[in-house]
Amino acid sequence: QVQLVESGGGLVQAGGSLRVSCAASGRTFSGYTDTMGWFRQAPGKEREFVAAIRRGGGVTYYADSVKGRFTISRDNARSTVYLQMNSLKPEDTAVYYCAARSGYTGSYYRISEYDYWGQGTQVTVSS
């Protein structure tokens, strides 16, 4: 089992920056966190993929809507994944969720591919 806890959300003005973190605990060294992802869900909308990163950190994926503005990274020694968000826009307002899955096959952007989820952290961008 893997437990994920997000932190770092908050209120920021448009154009500002924020970094959210996801601390993993439990069986983090047993392949359960091979791929870590960030998803978000805005009010009245479906949860959507934001970014993902493989265990080695050298392979990352981004949604087109955040490419060039957001950066995902991970510190395996600390079992933590980060999402640095720059040039934030009001449309980035959402609850941000961390997710973990084993392996690298399949679709990294599909919610169903992930086995473990955090409770989410609210990010609000004011205009």
Coordinates of N, CA and C in Angstrom, one line a residue:
Q1 N 0.8 -1.2 0.0 CA 0.0 0.0 0.0 C 0.9 1.2 0.0
V2 N 0.3 2.3 -0.6 CA 1.0 3.6 -0.7 C 0.1 4.6 -0.2
Q3 N 0.5 5.5 0.6 CA -0.3 6.7 1.0 C 0.4 7.9 0.4
L4 N -0.5 8.8 -0.1 CA -0.1 10.1 -0.7 C -0.7 11.2 0.0
V5 N 0.1 12.2 0.3 CA -0.4 13.4 1.0 C 0.1 14.7 0.3
E6 N -0.8 15.4 -0.3 CA -0.4 16.7 -1.0 C -0.4 17.8 0.0
S7 N 0.4 18.8 -0.4 CA 0.5 20.0 0.4 C 1.0 21.2 -0.5
G8 N 0.9 22.4 0.0 CA 1.4 23.5 -0.8 C 0.4 24.3 -1.6
G9 N -0.9 23.9 -1.6 CA -1.9 24.7 -2.3 C -2.1 26.0 -1.6
G10 N -2.9 26.8 -2.3 CA -3.2 28.1 -1.7 C -3.8 29.1 -2.7
L11 N -3.8 30.3 -2.3 CA -4.4 31.4 -3.2 C -3.2 32.2 -3.7
V12 N -3.3 32.4 -5.0 CA -2.2 33.2 -5.7 C -2.9 34.1 -6.8
Q13 N -2.2 35.2 -7.1 CA -2.7 36.0 -8.2 C -2.3 35.5 -9.5
A14 N -3.1 35.8 -10.5 CA -2.7 35.5 -11.9 C -1.3 36.0 -12.2
G15 N -0.6 35.1 -12.9 CA 0.8 35.4 -13.2 C 1.8 35.0 -12.2
G16 N 1.3 34.6 -11.0 CA 2.2 34.2 -9.9 C 2.6 32.7 -10.0
S17 N 3.3 32.3 -9.0 CA 3.8 30.9 -9.0 C 3.4 30.2 -7.7
L18 N 3.4 28.9 -7.7 CA 3.1 28.1 -6.6 C 3.7 26.7 -6.8
R19 N 4.2 26.1 -5.7 CA 4.7 24.7 -5.8 C 3.9 23.8 -4.8
V20 N 3.3 22.8 -5.4 CA 2.6 21.8 -4.6 C 3.5 20.6 -4.5
S21 N 3.4 19.9 -3.4 CA 4.2 18.7 -3.1 C 3.3 17.5 -2.8
C22 N 3.9 16.3 -3.0 CA 3.2 15.1 -2.7 C 4.2 14.1 -2.0
A23 N 3.9 13.9 -0.8 CA 4.8 13.0 0.0 C 4.2 11.6 0.0
A24 N 5.0 10.6 -0.4 CA 4.5 9.2 -0.5 C 5.1 8.4 0.7
S25 N 4.3 7.5 1.2 CA 4.8 6.7 2.3 C 4.2 5.3 2.1
G26 N 4.8 4.3 2.8 CA 4.4 2.9 2.6 C 5.4 2.2 1.7
R27 N 4.9 1.5 0.8 CA 5.7 0.7 -0.1 C 6.2 1.4 -1.3
T28 N 6.9 2.5 -1.1 CA 7.3 3.4 -2.2 C 8.5 2.8 -3.0
F29 N 9.2 1.8 -2.4 CA 10.3 1.2 -3.1 C 10.0 -0.1 -3.7
S30 N 8.7 -0.5 -3.8 CA 8.3 -1.7 -4.4 C 7.7 -1.7 -5.7
G31 N 8.0 -0.6 -6.4 CA 7.4 -0.5 -7.8 C 6.1 0.2 -7.8
Y32 N 5.5 0.5 -6.7 CA 4.1 1.1 -6.7 C 4.1 2.5 -7.1
T33 N 5.3 3.1 -7.1 CA 5.4 4.5 -7.5 C 6.3 4.7 -8.7
D34 N 6.3 3.7 -9.6 CA 7.1 3.9 -10.8 C 6.8 5.1 -11.6
T35 N 5.5 5.4 -11.7 CA 5.1 6.6 -12.4 C 4.2 7.4 -11.4
M36 N 4.6 8.7 -11.2 CA 3.8 9.6 -10.4 C 3.1 10.6 -11.3
G37 N 1.9 11.0 -10.9 CA 1.2 11.9 -11.7 C 0.5 13.0 -10.9
W38 N 0.2 14.1 -11.6 CA -0.7 15.1 -11.0 C -1.9 15.3 -11.9
F39 N -3.0 15.3 -11.3 CA -4.3 15.6 -11.9 C -4.9 16.7 -11.2
R40 N -6.0 17.3 -11.9 CA -6.7 18.4 -11.2 C -8.2 18.3 -11.6
Q41 N -9.0 18.9 -10.7 CA -10.4 18.9 -11.0 C -11.0 20.2 -10.5
A42 N -11.5 20.9 -11.5 CA -12.2 22.2 -11.3 C -13.6 22.0 -11.0
P43 N -14.3 22.9 -10.3 CA -15.7 22.8 -10.0 C -16.5 22.5 -11.2
G44 N -17.4 21.5 -11.1 CA -18.2 21.2 -12.2 C -17.6 20.5 -13.4
K45 N -16.3 20.2 -13.3 CA -15.6 19.6 -14.4 C -15.0 18.2 -14.0
E46 N -14.7 17.4 -15.0 CA -14.1 16.1 -14.7 C -12.6 16.3 -14.4
R47 N -12.1 15.3 -13.6 CA -10.7 15.3 -13.3 C -9.9 15.1 -14.6
E48 N -8.8 15.9 -14.7 CA -8.0 15.8 -15.9 C -6.5 15.7 -15.6
F49 N -5.8 15.1 -16.5 CA -4.3 14.9 -16.4 C -3.6 16.3 -16.5
V50 N -2.6 16.4 -15.6 CA -1.7 17.6 -15.7 C -0.3 17.3 -16.1
A51 N 0.3 16.3 -15.3 CA 1.7 16.0 -15.6 C 2.0 14.6 -15.0
A52 N 3.1 14.0 -15.5 CA 3.5 12.7 -14.9 C 5.0 12.6 -15.1
I53 N 5.6 11.8 -14.2 CA 7.0 11.6 -14.2 C 7.4 10.1 -13.9
R54 N 8.4 9.6 -14.6 CA 8.8 8.2 -14.3 C 9.8 8.2 -13.1
R55 N 10.1 7.1 -12.6 CA 10.9 7.0 -11.4 C 12.2 7.6 -11.5
G56 N 12.9 7.4 -12.7 CA 14.2 8.0 -12.9 C 14.2 9.5 -13.0
G57 N 13.1 10.0 -13.3 CA 12.9 11.5 -13.4 C 13.3 12.1 -14.7
G58 N 13.8 11.2 -15.6 CA 14.3 11.7 -16.9 C 13.2 11.8 -17.9
V59 N 12.0 11.2 -17.7 CA 10.9 11.2 -18.6 C 9.7 11.8 -17.9
T60 N 9.2 12.9 -18.6 CA 8.1 13.6 -18.0 C 7.1 13.8 -19.1
Y61 N 5.8 14.0 -18.7 CA 4.7 14.2 -19.6 C 3.9 15.4 -19.1
Y62 N 3.3 16.2 -20.0 CA 2.5 17.3 -19.6 C 1.3 17.4 -20.5
A63 N 0.2 17.9 -19.9 CA -0.9 18.3 -20.7 C -0.6 19.6 -21.5
D64 N -1.2 19.7 -22.7 CA -0.9 20.9 -23.5 C -1.2 22.2 -22.8
S65 N -2.2 22.2 -22.0 CA -2.6 23.4 -21.3 C -1.6 23.9 -20.3
V66 N -0.7 23.1 -19.8 CA 0.3 23.5 -18.8 C 1.7 23.5 -19.3
K67 N 1.9 22.9 -20.5 CA 3.3 22.8 -21.1 C 4.0 24.1 -21.1
G68 N 5.2 24.2 -20.6 CA 5.9 25.5 -20.7 C 5.7 26.3 -19.4
R69 N 4.7 26.0 -18.6 CA 4.4 26.7 -17.4 C 4.6 25.9 -16.2
F70 N 4.3 24.6 -16.2 CA 4.4 23.7 -15.1 C 5.6 22.8 -15.3
T71 N 6.2 22.5 -14.1 CA 7.3 21.5 -14.2 C 7.1 20.5 -13.1
I72 N 7.2 19.2 -13.4 CA 7.1 18.1 -12.5 C 8.5 17.6 -12.2
S73 N 8.7 17.2 -10.9 CA 10.0 16.7 -10.5 C 9.8 15.7 -9.4
R74 N 10.8 14.9 -9.1 CA 10.6 14.0 -8.0 C 11.9 13.8 -7.3
D75 N 11.9 13.6 -6.0 CA 13.0 13.3 -5.1 C 12.8 12.0 -4.5
N76 N 13.4 10.9 -5.1 CA 13.1 9.6 -4.7 C 13.6 9.3 -3.3
A77 N 14.7 10.0 -2.9 CA 15.3 9.8 -1.6 C 14.3 10.3 -0.5
R78 N 13.5 11.3 -0.9 CA 12.5 11.8 0.1 C 11.1 11.3 -0.3
S79 N 11.0 10.5 -1.3 CA 9.7 9.9 -1.7 C 8.7 11.1 -1.9
T80 N 9.1 12.1 -2.6 CA 8.3 13.3 -2.8 C 8.3 13.7 -4.3
V81 N 7.1 14.1 -4.7 CA 6.9 14.6 -6.1 C 6.5 16.1 -6.0
Y82 N 7.0 16.9 -6.9 CA 6.7 18.3 -6.8 C 6.0 18.7 -8.2
L83 N 5.2 19.8 -8.1 CA 4.7 20.4 -9.3 C 4.9 21.9 -9.1
Q84 N 5.9 22.4 -9.9 CA 6.1 23.8 -9.8 C 5.2 24.5 -10.9
M85 N 4.4 25.4 -10.5 CA 3.5 26.1 -11.4 C 3.8 27.6 -11.5
N86 N 4.1 28.0 -12.7 CA 4.5 29.4 -13.0 C 3.4 29.9 -13.9
S87 N 3.4 31.3 -14.0 CA 2.5 32.0 -14.9 C 1.1 31.4 -14.8
L88 N 0.6 31.3 -13.5 CA -0.7 30.8 -13.3 C -1.8 31.6 -13.8
K89 N -2.8 30.9 -14.2 CA -4.0 31.6 -14.8 C -5.2 31.2 -14.0
P90 N -6.3 32.0 -14.0 CA -7.5 31.7 -13.3 C -8.0 30.3 -13.7
E91 N -7.9 29.9 -14.9 CA -8.4 28.6 -15.3 C -7.6 27.4 -14.7
D92 N -6.5 27.7 -14.1 CA -5.7 26.7 -13.4 C -6.3 26.4 -12.0
T93 N -7.3 27.2 -11.6 CA -8.0 26.9 -10.3 C -8.6 25.6 -10.3
A94 N -8.3 24.8 -9.3 CA -8.8 23.4 -9.2 C -8.2 22.8 -7.9
V95 N -8.7 21.6 -7.6 CA -8.1 20.8 -6.6 C -7.1 19.9 -7.3
Y96 N -5.9 19.9 -6.8 CA -4.8 19.2 -7.5 C -4.6 17.9 -6.7
Y97 N -4.6 16.8 -7.4 CA -4.4 15.4 -6.8 C -3.1 14.8 -7.3
C98 N -2.5 14.1 -6.4 CA -1.3 13.3 -6.7 C -1.7 11.9 -6.9
A99 N -1.1 11.2 -7.8 CA -1.4 9.8 -8.0 C -0.2 9.0 -8.3
A100 N -0.3 7.7 -8.0 CA 0.9 6.8 -8.2 C 0.4 5.5 -8.9
R101 N 1.3 4.9 -9.7 CA 1.0 3.7 -10.3 C 2.3 2.9 -10.5
S102 N 2.2 1.6 -10.7 CA 3.3 0.8 -11.0 C 3.5 0.6 -12.5
G103 N 4.8 0.4 -12.8 CA 5.1 0.2 -14.3 C 5.0 1.5 -15.1
Y104 N 5.3 1.2 -16.4 CA 5.4 2.3 -17.4 C 4.5 2.1 -18.6
T105 N 3.8 1.0 -18.7 CA 3.0 0.7 -19.9 C 1.7 1.4 -19.7
G106 N 0.9 1.3 -20.8 CA -0.4 1.9 -20.8 C -0.3 3.4 -21.0
S107 N -1.4 4.1 -20.6 CA -1.5 5.5 -20.8 C -1.3 6.3 -19.5
Y108 N -0.3 7.1 -19.5 CA 0.0 7.8 -18.2 C -1.0 8.9 -17.9
Y109 N -1.8 9.3 -18.9 CA -2.8 10.3 -18.7 C -4.2 9.8 -18.3
R110 N -4.3 8.5 -18.2 CA -5.6 8.0 -17.9 C -5.8 7.8 -16.3
I111 N -6.8 8.3 -15.8 CA -7.1 8.2 -14.4 C -7.1 6.7 -13.9
S112 N -7.7 5.9 -14.8 CA -7.8 4.4 -14.5 C -6.5 3.7 -14.3
E113 N -5.4 4.3 -14.9 CA -4.1 3.6 -14.8 C -3.5 3.7 -13.5
Y114 N -4.0 4.6 -12.6 CA -3.3 4.9 -11.4 C -4.0 4.1 -10.2
D115 N -3.1 3.6 -9.3 CA -3.6 2.8 -8.3 C -3.8 3.5 -7.0
Y116 N -3.1 4.6 -6.7 CA -3.2 5.3 -5.4 C -3.4 6.8 -5.7
W117 N -4.2 7.4 -4.8 CA -4.5 8.8 -4.9 C -4.4 9.5 -3.6
G118 N -4.0 10.8 -3.6 CA -4.0 11.6 -2.4 C -5.4 12.2 -2.3
Q119 N -5.6 13.0 -1.2 CA -6.8 13.7 -0.9 C -7.0 15.0 -1.7
G120 N -5.9 15.5 -2.2 CA -6.0 16.7 -3.0 C -5.6 18.0 -2.2
T121 N -5.2 19.0 -2.9 CA -4.9 20.3 -2.3 C -5.5 21.4 -3.2
Q122 N -6.1 22.4 -2.7 CA -6.8 23.4 -3.4 C -5.8 24.5 -3.9
V123 N -5.9 24.8 -5.2 CA -5.1 25.9 -5.8 C -6.1 26.8 -6.4
T124 N -6.1 28.1 -5.9 CA -7.0 29.1 -6.4 C -6.2 30.3 -7.0
V125 N -6.5 30.6 -8.2 CA -5.8 31.7 -8.9 C -6.8 32.8 -9.1
S126 N -6.5 33.9 -8.6 CA -7.4 35.1 -8.7 C -7.0 36.0 -9.9
S127 N -8.0 36.6 -10.5 CA -7.7 37.4 -11.7 C -7.4 38.9 -11.3

